[in-house]
C-alpha positions as semicolon CSV with decimal commas, in nm:
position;residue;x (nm);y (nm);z (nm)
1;X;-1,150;0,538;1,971
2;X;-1,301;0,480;1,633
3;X;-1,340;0,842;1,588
4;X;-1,008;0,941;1,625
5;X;-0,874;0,620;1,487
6;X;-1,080;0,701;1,132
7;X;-0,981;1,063;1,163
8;X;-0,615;0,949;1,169
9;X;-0,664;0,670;0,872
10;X;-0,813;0,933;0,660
11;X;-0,567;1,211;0,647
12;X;-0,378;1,329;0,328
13;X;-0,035;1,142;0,499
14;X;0,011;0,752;0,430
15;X;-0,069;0,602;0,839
16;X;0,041;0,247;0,904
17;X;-0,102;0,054;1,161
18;X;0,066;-0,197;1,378
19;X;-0,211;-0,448;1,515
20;X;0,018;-0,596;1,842
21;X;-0,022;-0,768;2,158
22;X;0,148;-0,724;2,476
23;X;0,225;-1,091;2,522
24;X;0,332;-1,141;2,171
25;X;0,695;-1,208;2,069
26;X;0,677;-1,115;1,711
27;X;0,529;-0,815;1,802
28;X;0,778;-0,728;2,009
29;X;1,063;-0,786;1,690
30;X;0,896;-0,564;1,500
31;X;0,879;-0,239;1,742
32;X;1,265;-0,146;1,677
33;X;1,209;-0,235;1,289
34;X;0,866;0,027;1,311
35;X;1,114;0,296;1,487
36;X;1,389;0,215;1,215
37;X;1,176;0,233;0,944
38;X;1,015;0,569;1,106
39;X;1,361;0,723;1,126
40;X;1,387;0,645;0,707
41;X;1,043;0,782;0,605
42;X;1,011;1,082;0,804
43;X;0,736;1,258;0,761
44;X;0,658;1,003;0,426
45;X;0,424;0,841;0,646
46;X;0,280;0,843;0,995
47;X;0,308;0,522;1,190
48;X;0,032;0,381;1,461
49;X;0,023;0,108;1,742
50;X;-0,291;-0,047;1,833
51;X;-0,299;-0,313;2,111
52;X;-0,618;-0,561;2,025
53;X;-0,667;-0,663;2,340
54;X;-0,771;-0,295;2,394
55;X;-0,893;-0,227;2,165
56;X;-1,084;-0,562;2,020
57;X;-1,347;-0,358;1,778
58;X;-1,096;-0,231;1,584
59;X;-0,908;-0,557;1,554
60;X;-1,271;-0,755;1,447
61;X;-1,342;-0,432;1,226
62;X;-1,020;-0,515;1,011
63;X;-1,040;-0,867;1,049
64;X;-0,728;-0,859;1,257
65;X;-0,669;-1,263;1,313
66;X;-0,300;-1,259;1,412
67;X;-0,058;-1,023;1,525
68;X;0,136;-0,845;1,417
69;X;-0,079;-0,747;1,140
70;X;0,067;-0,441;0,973
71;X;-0,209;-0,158;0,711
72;X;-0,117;0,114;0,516
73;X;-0,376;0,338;0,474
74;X;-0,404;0,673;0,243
75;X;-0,711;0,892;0,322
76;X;-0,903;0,604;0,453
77;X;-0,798;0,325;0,175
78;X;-0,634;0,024;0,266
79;X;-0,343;0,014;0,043
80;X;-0,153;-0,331;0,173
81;X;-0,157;-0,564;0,411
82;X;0,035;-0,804;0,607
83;X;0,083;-1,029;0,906
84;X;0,384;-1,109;1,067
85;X;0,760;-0,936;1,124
86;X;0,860;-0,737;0,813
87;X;1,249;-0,655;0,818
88;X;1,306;-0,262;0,790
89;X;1,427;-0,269;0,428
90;X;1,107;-0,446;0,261
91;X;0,914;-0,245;0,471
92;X;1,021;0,080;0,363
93;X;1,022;-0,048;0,025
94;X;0,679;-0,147;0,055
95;X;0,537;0,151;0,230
96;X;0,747;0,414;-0,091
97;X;0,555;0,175;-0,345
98;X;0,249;0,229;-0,207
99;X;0,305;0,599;-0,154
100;X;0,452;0,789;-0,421
């Protein structure tokens, strides 16, 4: 998974990555705002789910404490950071700012 999951990170086009948990309500807010914010951006940026119970290396590799925990990354940089729900419009905001 690390492979492919640094492959991903390190393309040209802005990937953010949703750090979630099955049993976590938060988490579970935030999955209509990610396919909201996906419907603004379009192709601005590419957006990624990874559960940390499955995936528990990647989630000690980032230092991945609580979830949600939402990165932006541009060609393998971490560009921002943040846990916990982010509505749609600061997100979007956030993600443009860091992007163009």
């Amino acid at each position: 998974m690390n492979t492919k999951f640094n492959s991903v990170i390190n393309q040209d086009q802005p990937v953010l990555v949703d750090f979630y948990a099955d049993w976590c309500g938060p988490c579970k807010t935030m999955s209509p705002i990610l396919q909201e914010a996906k419907s603004i951006l379009k192709e601005e940026v590419k957006i990624i789910k990874i559960n940390v119970d499955q995936y528990q290396d990647l989630a000690s590799e980032f230092s991945v404490r609580g979830v949600p925990t939402l990165i932006l990354f541009k060609q393998g940089k971490m560009l921002w950071r943040q846990s916990g729900v982010v509505d749609t419009n600061d997100l979007v905001k956030i993600i443009r700012q860091h992007v163009n």
